[in-house]
Amino acid sequence: MFAADSRLDNLADIAATAGVSSRSGEAACIRAIFEQRGDAGLAQLLGVFAIAHWDEVGRTLTLARDCTGGRALFYHAGKDFVAFASHLGTLLALPDVPSELDERLLANFLALNHRERDVTFYRGVCRVPSRTVVRIAPGRVDQRHYWSPRLDAPPPYARDEDYVARGRELMDSAVARVLRDMPRAAICVSGGFDSSAMAATAARLGLAELDCYCGVPPPGFYRSVRSHRYLDESDKVRALECMHPALRLKLVTPQVAHPMQADPARFFQTVMPMPCRNLDNLGWFSGIRDTLVQDGHRVALMGVMGNLTFSWDGRFCLSALASQGRWLELARQARALARSAGGSLPRTLVGQGLAPLLPPGLHRAFQRLRGRAPDDISRFSLLNPDVVESLDLRRQWREDGFDPTYSTRGTSAQLRAHQIFDQLQISRDQLAMEGDNLETRDPYSDRELIEFSLTIPETLFLRDGVPRWYARQLFADRLPREILDETRKGEQAPNWFESLNARRPLIEGEVERLEASRLAGRLLDLPRLKRLITDWPHDARDAEDHMTAYRLALDRAVHVGQFIRWVERGNE
């Protein structure tokens, strides 16, 4: 028996290799290549997929998922049976599948330690991680990667222009692949490089009618923003539309509080039975998604992986030069970076040249010298400090390689490969399961594009104090100057306080109910939560000074508490 949920980018090649007709369909071709070549056959598949294969003779169930987790897959290995499903809610609906919550997973979620792989919030219910094959036989469950990127590959080119030319080829082919079966496409676009370059490339290819959707604040909306951020992206996307008339731009102003935020049970029931990482972004992007669906779209293009591939910021540039012994170039680039960032040369050399090369122990000591507590999560989390101690979470964080300060360490290829293929499995699950209503496709998740991006020298991503230098060269043939010359980032969900403030009565009423829950009362720092409610900001300007505490810590803690109560009530 065999089942597959897939969208292959190289169906013809797989069919030819397996010796079957591509007209037999993707499932038949995947089955043939897997039965002939096993894990090596899975490694040849480009695109997104989740598969299940039952070997009656060997009494073995094999489950596998694509390299970036574009399709979800969960399973439960019970005493006398195994159940699996591509949606977590479907699996949990089976009467013999447990729904007991895992306290440790919830604690790590509140701490933003997202380095888990196969475990979910439910004990005994596992996910198949991205780029992983799981084999289940009587009394045994084994898993391993069926493919890994080569991080020590030699640089493929010597000239900058060759990297730019190859990047443009791969960008064109990746966008063509996600558009190949779409006569009319929806693109979620912003003023940043990733989505705008994706839309511009689609317009240049001329393969589909293109509707572009951009979230913007309402007229007259004002908020002070940090110097490296900007509030409204409409001017940039209008410049993009002028450059590419094939793009039909639609500006969307999301609701103050989306129903998925105001009624979390609706989110747990209809989207996924687990909490969302950033509730403010959920509200903002759900409003845009609603407009897409109302306009008749069932697939949306997004540039989720762009920041980790072509528009990487080059934060390891100085440490890469140091490790290569290129001291003169290191000094030159450090001076340029210090000037552009407004910092001192010694601080820049130490922070971005030396610190990433330190081993974990020395790096933690370095953080302490800089006045940072390496394990302090209190600025962005309302996880109860007693739980951190009782579950010995600090030791686990060190073993996991989780750094609550989010400092740059290691090498660019190592960090990006981990984040592209392994980090945030929860977010991959969410995007995949939301596909029941609106499938998302990301050309930057194209594996050939990713593999090439990991070979680009770090010194191309940051040059002369300009971050994302490679992306500026790469997309110079398709983006307007309003986007190419921008060094700031757009503010995501700029209406976060208005949304939170609209839900204040709900949040205040939730505290007593959270106290009545044994698990929520144990995990959450309820005294601090109550103080934040008592000291609620007077207005949006006041809220900016306490953004981390309210936008991240409070909103996420209440959402997790609501999830716990929803499970305890029996998912009613």
Short mmCIF file of N, CA, C and O in Angstrom, two decimals, residues 436-502:
data_model
loop_
_atom_site.label_atom_id
_atom_site.label_comp_id
_atom_site.label_asym_id
_atom_site.label_seq_id
_atom_site.Cartn_x
_atom_site.Cartn_y
_atom_site.Cartn_z
N ASP A 436 -5.02 23.42 3.73
CA ASP A 436 -6.36 22.89 3.48
C ASP A 436 -7.27 23.98 2.90
O ASP A 436 -8.20 23.69 2.15
N ASN A 437 -7.00 25.24 3.26
CA ASN A 437 -7.80 26.35 2.76
C ASN A 437 -7.05 27.18 1.72
O ASN A 437 -7.65 27.70 0.79
N LEU A 438 -5.76 27.34 1.93
CA LEU A 438 -4.95 28.14 1.01
C LEU A 438 -3.53 27.59 1.01
O LEU A 438 -2.79 27.77 1.98
N GLU A 439 -3.14 26.96 -0.06
CA GLU A 439 -1.79 26.41 -0.15
C GLU A 439 -0.79 27.53 -0.37
O GLU A 439 -1.01 28.45 -1.16
N THR A 440 0.33 27.49 0.34
CA THR A 440 1.40 28.45 0.13
C THR A 440 2.57 27.78 -0.58
O THR A 440 2.91 26.63 -0.30
N ARG A 441 3.16 28.51 -1.52
CA ARG A 441 4.32 28.02 -2.25
C ARG A 441 5.42 29.07 -2.17
O ARG A 441 5.15 30.27 -2.27
N ASP A 442 6.63 28.61 -1.98
CA ASP A 442 7.77 29.51 -1.78
C ASP A 442 8.89 29.13 -2.74
O ASP A 442 9.54 28.10 -2.57
N PRO A 443 9.16 29.96 -3.76
CA PRO A 443 10.24 29.61 -4.69
C PRO A 443 11.61 29.57 -4.02
O PRO A 443 12.51 28.88 -4.50
N TYR A 444 11.77 30.28 -2.89
CA TYR A 444 13.06 30.24 -2.19
C TYR A 444 13.26 28.93 -1.44
O TYR A 444 14.34 28.68 -0.90
N SER A 445 12.23 28.08 -1.40
CA SER A 445 12.37 26.73 -0.84
C SER A 445 12.81 25.72 -1.88
O SER A 445 12.94 24.54 -1.57
N ASP A 446 12.99 26.16 -3.11
CA ASP A 446 13.51 25.29 -4.17
C ASP A 446 14.87 24.75 -3.75
O ASP A 446 15.78 25.52 -3.41
N ARG A 447 15.03 23.44 -3.75
CA ARG A 447 16.25 22.86 -3.19
C ARG A 447 17.49 23.21 -3.99
O ARG A 447 18.57 23.43 -3.43
N GLU A 448 17.38 23.30 -5.29
CA GLU A 448 18.54 23.68 -6.08
C GLU A 448 18.96 25.12 -5.77
O GLU A 448 20.15 25.43 -5.69
N LEU A 449 17.98 25.99 -5.58
CA LEU A 449 18.27 27.37 -5.21
C LEU A 449 18.95 27.42 -3.83
O LEU A 449 19.93 28.14 -3.63
N ILE A 450 18.42 26.63 -2.88
CA ILE A 450 19.00 26.61 -1.53
C ILE A 450 20.44 26.10 -1.56
O ILE A 450 21.34 26.69 -0.96
N GLU A 451 20.65 24.99 -2.27
CA GLU A 451 22.00 24.41 -2.31
C GLU A 451 23.01 25.40 -2.88
O GLU A 451 24.13 25.53 -2.37
N PHE A 452 22.60 26.13 -3.93
CA PHE A 452 23.52 27.12 -4.49
C PHE A 452 23.76 28.26 -3.50
O PHE A 452 24.90 28.72 -3.34
N SER A 453 22.71 28.71 -2.82
CA SER A 453 22.86 29.84 -1.91
C SER A 453 23.83 29.52 -0.78
O SER A 453 24.51 30.42 -0.26
N LEU A 454 23.91 28.25 -0.38
CA LEU A 454 24.81 27.86 0.70
C LEU A 454 26.27 27.82 0.25
O LEU A 454 27.17 27.70 1.08
N THR A 455 26.53 27.93 -1.06
CA THR A 455 27.90 27.96 -1.57
C THR A 455 28.39 29.38 -1.83
O THR A 455 29.57 29.57 -2.13
N ILE A 456 27.50 30.36 -1.72
CA ILE A 456 27.89 31.75 -1.99
C ILE A 456 28.80 32.24 -0.87
O ILE A 456 28.45 32.12 0.31
N PRO A 457 29.96 32.80 -1.17
CA PRO A 457 30.85 33.30 -0.13
C PRO A 457 30.15 34.35 0.74
O PRO A 457 29.41 35.20 0.23
N GLU A 458 30.41 34.30 2.03
CA GLU A 458 29.76 35.25 2.95
C GLU A 458 30.12 36.69 2.62
O GLU A 458 29.32 37.60 2.86
N THR A 459 31.28 36.91 2.03
CA THR A 459 31.70 38.27 1.70
C THR A 459 30.90 38.88 0.56
O THR A 459 31.02 40.08 0.31
N LEU A 460 30.08 38.08 -0.12
CA LEU A 460 29.18 38.65 -1.13
C LEU A 460 27.88 39.15 -0.51
O LEU A 460 27.19 39.97 -1.11
N PHE A 461 27.56 38.66 0.65
CA PHE A 461 26.31 39.08 1.29
C PHE A 461 26.45 40.41 2.04
O PHE A 461 25.48 41.14 2.21
N LEU A 462 27.65 40.71 2.51
CA LEU A 462 27.91 41.98 3.19
C LEU A 462 29.19 42.57 2.61
O LEU A 462 30.26 41.94 2.67
N ARG A 463 29.08 43.77 2.05
CA ARG A 463 30.26 44.38 1.44
C ARG A 463 30.22 45.89 1.64
O ARG A 463 29.17 46.52 1.46
N ASP A 464 31.35 46.44 2.04
CA ASP A 464 31.49 47.89 2.23
C ASP A 464 30.42 48.46 3.16
O ASP A 464 29.91 49.57 2.94
N GLY A 465 30.08 47.67 4.19
CA GLY A 465 29.11 48.13 5.17
C GLY A 465 27.66 48.01 4.72
O GLY A 465 26.76 48.43 5.45
N VAL A 466 27.41 47.43 3.54
CA VAL A 466 26.05 47.31 3.00
C VAL A 466 25.57 45.87 3.16
O VAL A 466 26.11 44.96 2.52
N PRO A 467 24.57 45.64 4.03
CA PRO A 467 24.04 44.27 4.16
C PRO A 467 23.21 43.89 2.94
O PRO A 467 22.72 44.75 2.21
N ARG A 468 23.09 42.58 2.71
CA ARG A 468 22.32 42.06 1.57
C ARG A 468 22.88 42.59 0.25
O ARG A 468 22.14 42.85 -0.69
N TRP A 469 24.21 42.73 0.18
CA TRP A 469 24.83 43.26 -1.03
C TRP A 469 24.57 42.35 -2.22
O TRP A 469 24.31 42.83 -3.32
N TYR A 470 24.61 41.04 -1.99
CA TYR A 470 24.38 40.11 -3.10
C TYR A 470 22.97 40.28 -3.67
O TYR A 470 22.79 40.32 -4.89
N ALA A 471 21.97 40.38 -2.80
CA ALA A 471 20.59 40.53 -3.28
C ALA A 471 20.43 41.83 -4.08
O ALA A 471 19.68 41.87 -5.06
N ARG A 472 21.13 42.87 -3.67
CA ARG A 472 21.02 44.14 -4.40
C ARG A 472 21.59 44.02 -5.82
O ARG A 472 21.07 44.65 -6.75
N GLN A 473 22.64 43.22 -5.97
CA GLN A 473 23.18 43.00 -7.32
C GLN A 473 22.29 42.03 -8.10
O GLN A 473 22.02 42.24 -9.28
N LEU A 474 21.84 41.00 -7.42
CA LEU A 474 21.06 39.95 -8.06
C LEU A 474 19.76 40.48 -8.66
O LEU A 474 19.38 40.14 -9.78
N PHE A 475 19.08 41.35 -7.90
CA PHE A 475 17.76 41.82 -8.30
C PHE A 475 17.78 43.20 -8.94
O PHE A 475 16.72 43.81 -9.13
N ALA A 476 18.97 43.69 -9.26
CA ALA A 476 19.07 45.03 -9.85
C ALA A 476 18.39 45.11 -11.21
O ALA A 476 18.03 46.21 -11.66
N ASP A 477 18.19 43.97 -11.87
CA ASP A 477 17.56 43.98 -13.19
C ASP A 477 16.04 43.91 -13.13
O ASP A 477 15.38 43.92 -14.17
N ARG A 478 15.46 43.86 -11.90
CA ARG A 478 14.01 43.66 -11.82
C ARG A 478 13.31 44.43 -10.71
O ARG A 478 12.09 44.35 -10.60
N LEU A 479 14.04 45.13 -9.87
CA LEU A 479 13.42 45.87 -8.78
C LEU A 479 13.68 47.37 -8.91
O LEU A 479 14.75 47.78 -9.36
N PRO A 480 12.73 48.21 -8.48
CA PRO A 480 12.94 49.66 -8.53
C PRO A 480 13.91 50.12 -7.45
O PRO A 480 14.15 49.42 -6.46
N ARG A 481 14.46 51.31 -7.64
CA ARG A 481 15.43 51.84 -6.67
C ARG A 481 14.81 52.00 -5.29
O ARG A 481 15.51 51.90 -4.27
N GLU A 482 13.51 52.27 -5.22
CA GLU A 482 12.86 52.44 -3.91
C GLU A 482 13.03 51.20 -3.03
O GLU A 482 13.03 51.30 -1.80
N ILE A 483 13.15 50.05 -3.66
CA ILE A 483 13.35 48.81 -2.91
C ILE A 483 14.83 48.48 -2.81
O ILE A 483 15.34 48.13 -1.74
N LEU A 484 15.55 48.60 -3.92
CA LEU A 484 16.97 48.21 -3.94
C LEU A 484 17.81 49.04 -2.97
O LEU A 484 18.75 48.52 -2.37
N ASP A 485 17.49 50.32 -2.82
CA ASP A 485 18.32 51.21 -2.01
C ASP A 485 17.91 51.23 -0.54
O ASP A 485 18.58 51.89 0.27
N GLU A 486 16.85 50.54 -0.18
CA GLU A 486 16.36 50.56 1.20
C GLU A 486 17.21 49.64 2.08
O GLU A 486 17.43 48.47 1.73
N THR A 487 17.69 50.17 3.19
CA THR A 487 18.46 49.36 4.13
C THR A 487 17.67 49.03 5.39
O THR A 487 18.12 48.24 6.21
N ARG A 488 16.48 49.64 5.53
CA ARG A 488 15.64 49.32 6.69
C ARG A 488 14.74 48.12 6.37
O ARG A 488 14.65 47.68 5.23
N LYS A 489 14.05 47.63 7.39
CA LYS A 489 13.09 46.55 7.23
C LYS A 489 11.68 47.08 7.47
O LYS A 489 11.48 47.98 8.28
N GLY A 490 10.72 46.48 6.76
CA GLY A 490 9.33 46.85 6.99
C GLY A 490 8.83 46.31 8.33
O GLY A 490 9.24 45.23 8.76
N GLU A 491 7.97 47.06 8.98
CA GLU A 491 7.43 46.66 10.28
C GLU A 491 6.31 45.65 10.06
O GLU A 491 5.30 45.95 9.40
N GLN A 492 6.46 44.44 10.60
CA GLN A 492 5.40 43.43 10.48
C GLN A 492 4.30 43.71 11.49
O GLN A 492 4.56 44.09 12.63
N ALA A 493 3.05 43.53 11.05
CA ALA A 493 1.89 43.73 11.92
C ALA A 493 2.00 45.04 12.70
O ALA A 493 2.03 45.04 13.94
N PRO A 494 2.05 46.19 12.02
CA PRO A 494 2.22 47.46 12.73
C PRO A 494 1.06 47.80 13.66
O PRO A 494 1.21 48.63 14.55
N ASN A 495 -0.08 47.14 13.47
CA ASN A 495 -1.25 47.40 14.34
C ASN A 495 -1.28 46.48 15.55
O ASN A 495 -2.35 46.25 16.12
N TRP A 496 -0.14 45.97 15.98
CA TRP A 496 -0.11 44.96 17.04
C TRP A 496 -0.77 45.47 18.33
O TRP A 496 -1.50 44.71 18.97
N PHE A 497 -0.53 46.74 18.69
CA PHE A 497 -1.11 47.21 19.95
C PHE A 497 -2.61 47.40 19.81
O PHE A 497 -3.37 47.08 20.74
N GLU A 498 -3.08 47.92 18.69
CA GLU A 498 -4.52 48.08 18.49
C GLU A 498 -5.22 46.73 18.57
O GLU A 498 -6.30 46.61 19.16
N SER A 499 -4.58 45.71 17.99
CA SER A 499 -5.15 44.36 18.06
C SER A 499 -5.17 43.84 19.49
O SER A 499 -6.16 43.28 19.96
N LEU A 500 -4.05 44.01 20.19
CA LEU A 500 -3.96 43.55 21.58
C LEU A 500 -4.94 44.32 22.46
O LEU A 500 -5.62 43.73 23.31
N ASN A 501 -5.03 45.62 22.25
CA ASN A 501 -5.91 46.45 23.08
C ASN A 501 -7.38 46.09 22.87
O ASN A 501 -8.18 46.12 23.82
N ALA A 502 -7.75 45.72 21.63
CA ALA A 502 -9.12 45.32 21.36
C ALA A 502 -9.48 44.02 22.08
O ALA A 502 -10.65 43.77 22.39
#
